[in-house]
Amino acid sequence: MILSFEVYLTWANEEKLLIHSQLINLIFNQSVVYQYLFFIIKSSLENLILNLSLQLILRLGYKWGQGPQKINGNIRDKELFGYKHQSYW
């Protein structure tokens, strides 16, 4: 659903621009189905690249999820005092 909305916004934004690249002009000369396919592929690739780059930055750059085993893998045990299951009986 979010991807469909993003496709709509991208498509509308490209149509509003006064100057288009040759590729966009070529796409706009095609049928609506091909236009939609172009914009859904473009939005999907943009989302994929963004998510993969953020994963790489967090995992490799900040060592997120690595290190000693912890309760949830990222937060130290002493910082989870309010979230640990404690038996009072």
Tab-separated table of N, CA and C in Angstrom:
chain	number	residue	atom	x	y	z
A	1	MET	N	0.825	-1.184	0.000
A	1	MET	CA	0.000	0.000	0.000
A	1	MET	C	0.876	1.258	0.000
A	2	ILE	N	1.904	1.234	0.825
A	2	ILE	CA	2.798	2.390	0.891
A	2	ILE	C	3.539	2.556	-0.436
A	3	LEU	N	3.939	1.441	-1.026
A	3	LEU	CA	4.638	1.510	-2.309
A	3	LEU	C	3.739	2.100	-3.393
A	4	SER	N	2.465	1.740	-3.384
A	4	SER	CA	1.525	2.299	-4.368
A	4	SER	C	1.381	3.806	-4.199
A	5	PHE	N	1.326	4.259	-2.952
A	5	PHE	CA	1.227	5.694	-2.697
A	5	PHE	C	2.502	6.410	-3.130
A	6	GLU	N	3.642	5.790	-2.880
A	6	GLU	CA	4.906	6.386	-3.298
A	6	GLU	C	5.001	6.454	-4.823
A	7	VAL	N	4.505	5.423	-5.494
A	7	VAL	CA	4.472	5.434	-6.963
A	7	VAL	C	3.607	6.587	-7.451
A	8	TYR	N	2.453	6.754	-6.846
A	8	TYR	CA	1.556	7.851	-7.228
A	8	TYR	C	2.237	9.206	-7.043
A	9	LEU	N	2.883	9.407	-5.889
A	9	LEU	CA	3.541	10.691	-5.636
A	9	LEU	C	4.690	10.940	-6.611
A	10	THR	N	5.477	9.917	-6.882
A	10	THR	CA	6.595	10.068	-7.816
A	10	THR	C	6.093	10.377	-9.220
A	11	TRP	N	5.078	9.657	-9.629
A	11	TRP	CA	4.488	9.841	-10.955
A	11	TRP	C	3.918	11.250	-11.100
A	12	ALA	N	3.160	11.693	-10.108
A	12	ALA	CA	2.566	13.033	-10.150
A	12	ALA	C	3.643	14.105	-10.149
A	13	ASN	N	4.683	13.898	-9.374
A	13	ASN	CA	5.771	14.871	-9.310
A	13	ASN	C	6.493	14.972	-10.656
A	14	GLU	N	6.732	13.836	-11.291
A	14	GLU	CA	7.393	13.852	-12.605
A	14	GLU	C	6.521	14.530	-13.659
A	15	GLU	N	5.217	14.317	-13.591
A	15	GLU	CA	4.323	14.941	-14.569
A	15	GLU	C	4.250	16.452	-14.393
A	16	LYS	N	4.404	16.931	-13.156
A	16	LYS	CA	4.322	18.369	-12.889
A	16	LYS	C	5.538	19.133	-13.392
A	17	LEU	N	6.689	18.456	-13.446
A	17	LEU	CA	7.907	19.142	-13.862
A	17	LEU	C	7.771	19.664	-15.286
A	18	LEU	N	8.317	20.843	-15.516
A	18	LEU	CA	8.230	21.440	-16.848
A	18	LEU	C	9.250	20.846	-17.807
A	19	ILE	N	10.401	20.473	-17.279
A	19	ILE	CA	11.468	19.918	-18.111
A	19	ILE	C	11.672	18.460	-17.713
A	20	HIS	N	11.657	17.568	-18.718
A	20	HIS	CA	11.826	16.143	-18.474
A	20	HIS	C	13.073	15.641	-19.190
A	21	SER	N	13.646	14.574	-18.646
A	21	SER	CA	14.755	13.928	-19.338
A	21	SER	C	14.208	13.147	-20.536
A	22	GLN	N	15.110	12.706	-21.383
A	22	GLN	CA	14.681	11.949	-22.561
A	22	GLN	C	14.017	10.637	-22.155
A	23	LEU	N	14.511	10.012	-21.103
A	23	LEU	CA	13.920	8.760	-20.637
A	23	LEU	C	12.491	8.971	-20.160
A	24	ILE	N	12.264	10.017	-19.387
A	24	ILE	CA	10.913	10.290	-18.886
A	24	ILE	C	9.984	10.643	-20.047
A	25	ASN	N	10.479	11.405	-21.015
A	25	ASN	CA	9.659	11.694	-22.202
A	25	ASN	C	9.287	10.413	-22.938
A	26	LEU	N	10.238	9.498	-23.042
A	26	LEU	CA	9.965	8.217	-23.690
A	26	LEU	C	8.924	7.418	-22.902
A	27	ILE	N	9.038	7.428	-21.579
A	27	ILE	CA	8.079	6.710	-20.730
A	27	ILE	C	6.693	7.333	-20.850
A	28	PHE	N	6.615	8.654	-20.847
A	28	PHE	CA	5.312	9.321	-20.929
A	28	PHE	C	4.635	9.129	-22.287
A	29	ASN	N	5.388	8.753	-23.306
A	29	ASN	CA	4.792	8.463	-24.608
A	29	ASN	C	4.245	7.039	-24.693
A	30	GLN	N	4.485	6.238	-23.669
A	30	GLN	CA	3.989	4.858	-23.626
A	30	GLN	C	2.595	4.825	-23.001
A	31	SER	N	2.012	3.640	-22.972
A	31	SER	CA	0.682	3.490	-22.359
A	31	SER	C	0.788	3.618	-20.836
A	32	VAL	N	-0.351	3.774	-20.204
A	32	VAL	CA	-0.402	3.961	-18.755
A	32	VAL	C	0.170	2.750	-18.024
A	33	VAL	N	-0.047	1.569	-18.556
A	33	VAL	CA	0.465	0.349	-17.917
A	33	VAL	C	1.987	0.375	-17.863
A	34	TYR	N	2.630	0.735	-18.955
A	34	TYR	CA	4.090	0.810	-18.980
A	34	TYR	C	4.606	1.932	-18.084
A	35	GLN	N	3.886	3.034	-18.036
A	35	GLN	CA	4.279	4.110	-17.132
A	35	GLN	C	4.234	3.635	-15.684
A	36	TYR	N	3.143	2.944	-15.329
A	36	TYR	CA	3.012	2.441	-13.960
A	36	TYR	C	4.113	1.432	-13.650
A	37	LEU	N	4.389	0.538	-14.592
A	37	LEU	CA	5.462	-0.437	-14.388
A	37	LEU	C	6.806	0.250	-14.181
A	38	PHE	N	7.075	1.278	-14.972
A	38	PHE	CA	8.331	2.009	-14.807
A	38	PHE	C	8.432	2.612	-13.413
A	39	PHE	N	7.376	3.283	-12.968
A	39	PHE	CA	7.439	3.960	-11.676
A	39	PHE	C	7.428	2.980	-10.507
A	40	ILE	N	6.776	1.843	-10.639
A	40	ILE	CA	6.802	0.871	-9.540
A	40	ILE	C	8.176	0.204	-9.450
A	41	ILE	N	8.799	-0.048	-10.594
A	41	ILE	CA	10.158	-0.607	-10.572
A	41	ILE	C	11.135	0.415	-10.012
A	42	LYS	N	10.988	1.666	-10.420
A	42	LYS	CA	11.872	2.730	-9.923
A	42	LYS	C	11.735	2.886	-8.413
A	43	SER	N	10.508	2.928	-7.905
A	43	SER	CA	10.287	3.084	-6.465
A	43	SER	C	10.775	1.867	-5.691
A	44	SER	N	10.565	0.685	-6.237
A	44	SER	CA	11.027	-0.538	-5.571
A	44	SER	C	12.544	-0.569	-5.471
A	45	LEU	N	13.219	-0.219	-6.550
A	45	LEU	CA	14.682	-0.194	-6.526
A	45	LEU	C	15.216	0.862	-5.566
A	46	GLU	N	14.582	2.026	-5.529
A	46	GLU	CA	15.010	3.063	-4.596
A	46	GLU	C	14.863	2.593	-3.153
A	47	ASN	N	13.737	1.950	-2.833
A	47	ASN	CA	13.531	1.430	-1.480
A	47	ASN	C	14.529	0.329	-1.142
A	48	LEU	N	14.781	-0.554	-2.079
A	48	LEU	CA	15.724	-1.640	-1.855
A	48	LEU	C	17.128	-1.104	-1.601
A	49	ILE	N	17.564	-0.165	-2.409
A	49	ILE	CA	18.897	0.416	-2.251
A	49	ILE	C	19.008	1.153	-0.921
A	50	LEU	N	17.980	1.909	-0.551
A	50	LEU	CA	17.999	2.622	0.724
A	50	LEU	C	18.087	1.648	1.894
A	51	ASN	N	17.245	0.617	1.891
A	51	ASN	CA	17.234	-0.324	3.004
A	51	ASN	C	18.522	-1.131	3.097
A	52	LEU	N	19.045	-1.569	1.968
A	52	LEU	CA	20.298	-2.323	2.000
A	52	LEU	C	21.468	-1.462	2.453
A	53	SER	N	21.512	-0.218	2.009
A	53	SER	CA	22.611	0.652	2.435
A	53	SER	C	22.521	0.957	3.929
A	54	LEU	N	21.311	1.149	4.456
A	54	LEU	CA	21.172	1.367	5.896
A	54	LEU	C	21.563	0.126	6.686
A	55	GLN	N	21.191	-1.054	6.196
A	55	GLN	CA	21.594	-2.298	6.857
A	55	GLN	C	23.114	-2.418	6.896
A	56	LEU	N	23.765	-2.130	5.775
A	56	LEU	CA	25.221	-2.217	5.734
A	56	LEU	C	25.874	-1.211	6.667
A	57	ILE	N	25.371	0.005	6.680
A	57	ILE	CA	25.944	1.028	7.561
A	57	ILE	C	25.795	0.627	9.019
A	58	LEU	N	24.608	0.164	9.405
A	58	LEU	CA	24.382	-0.213	10.799
A	58	LEU	C	25.166	-1.454	11.194
A	59	ARG	N	25.205	-2.448	10.336
A	59	ARG	CA	25.873	-3.704	10.688
A	59	ARG	C	27.392	-3.602	10.601
A	60	LEU	N	27.901	-2.992	9.555
A	60	LEU	CA	29.349	-2.923	9.380
A	60	LEU	C	29.956	-1.687	10.038
A	61	GLY	N	29.309	-0.551	9.893
A	61	GLY	CA	29.863	0.685	10.435
A	61	GLY	C	29.720	0.812	11.935
A	62	TYR	N	28.548	0.449	12.457
A	62	TYR	CA	28.284	0.607	13.884
A	62	TYR	C	28.256	-0.716	14.636
A	63	LYS	N	28.543	-1.818	13.946
A	63	LYS	CA	28.570	-3.157	14.555
A	63	LYS	C	27.247	-3.500	15.230
A	64	TRP	N	26.140	-3.061	14.658
A	64	TRP	CA	24.811	-3.310	15.224
A	64	TRP	C	24.499	-4.796	15.151
A	65	GLY	N	24.092	-5.374	16.283
A	65	GLY	CA	23.729	-6.780	16.327
A	65	GLY	C	24.903	-7.717	16.487
A	66	GLN	N	26.098	-7.194	16.664
A	66	GLN	CA	27.275	-8.037	16.840
A	66	GLN	C	27.758	-7.908	18.273
A	67	GLY	N	28.621	-8.775	18.674
A	67	GLY	CA	29.171	-8.710	20.019
A	67	GLY	C	28.609	-9.809	20.890
A	68	PRO	N	28.799	-9.690	22.206
A	68	PRO	CA	28.337	-10.746	23.113
A	68	PRO	C	26.822	-10.898	23.069
A	69	GLN	N	26.376	-12.120	23.326
A	69	GLN	CA	24.943	-12.388	23.322
A	69	GLN	C	24.267	-11.617	24.446
A	70	LYS	N	23.213	-10.972	24.111
A	70	LYS	CA	22.430	-10.218	25.081
A	70	LYS	C	20.998	-10.681	24.968
A	71	ILE	N	20.142	-10.183	25.823
A	71	ILE	CA	18.753	-10.635	25.824
A	71	ILE	C	18.098	-10.400	24.473
A	72	ASN	N	18.200	-9.210	23.944
A	72	ASN	CA	17.582	-8.950	22.643
A	72	ASN	C	18.617	-8.765	21.544
A	73	GLY	N	19.886	-8.921	21.850
A	73	GLY	CA	20.925	-8.845	20.836
A	73	GLY	C	21.545	-7.482	20.662
A	74	ASN	N	20.916	-6.433	21.161
A	74	ASN	CA	21.448	-5.094	20.933
A	74	ASN	C	21.605	-4.276	22.205
A	75	ILE	N	20.768	-4.496	23.185
A	75	ILE	CA	20.797	-3.693	24.406
A	75	ILE	C	21.416	-4.515	25.526
A	76	ARG	N	22.315	-3.900	26.279
A	76	ARG	CA	22.973	-4.606	27.377
A	76	ARG	C	21.968	-4.997	28.452
A	77	ASP	N	22.274	-6.075	29.156
A	77	ASP	CA	21.371	-6.598	30.182
A	77	ASP	C	21.064	-5.566	31.263
A	78	LYS	N	22.070	-4.805	31.694
A	78	LYS	CA	21.846	-3.853	32.789
A	78	LYS	C	20.913	-2.710	32.381
A	79	GLU	N	20.738	-2.492	31.071
A	79	GLU	CA	19.837	-1.445	30.602
A	79	GLU	C	18.412	-1.950	30.407
A	80	LEU	N	18.193	-3.238	30.606
A	80	LEU	CA	16.882	-3.841	30.412
A	80	LEU	C	16.164	-4.112	31.721
A	81	PHE	N	16.549	-3.453	32.800
A	81	PHE	CA	15.995	-3.789	34.118
A	81	PHE	C	14.477	-3.685	34.159
A	82	GLY	N	13.881	-2.805	33.425
A	82	GLY	CA	12.429	-2.664	33.446
A	82	GLY	C	11.715	-3.608	32.507
A	83	TYR	N	12.469	-4.288	31.661
A	83	TYR	CA	11.849	-5.126	30.643
A	83	TYR	C	12.089	-6.613	30.858
A	84	LYS	N	12.946	-6.950	31.799
A	84	LYS	CA	13.202	-8.357	32.074
A	84	LYS	C	12.016	-8.967	32.788
A	85	HIS	N	11.792	-10.226	32.524
A	85	HIS	CA	10.744	-10.947	33.244
A	85	HIS	C	11.297	-11.313	34.611
A	86	GLN	N	10.683	-10.779	35.637
A	86	GLN	CA	11.122	-11.074	36.999
A	86	GLN	C	10.004	-11.776	37.743
A	87	SER	N	10.369	-12.827	38.395
A	87	SER	CA	9.394	-13.549	39.197
A	87	SER	C	9.502	-13.060	40.633
A	88	TYR	N	8.409	-12.566	41.172
A	88	TYR	CA	8.412	-12.051	42.535
A	88	TYR	C	7.941	-13.096	43.532
A	89	TRP	N	7.543	-14.269	43.103
A	89	TRP	CA	7.006	-15.287	44.001
A	89	TRP	C	7.999	-16.342	44.288
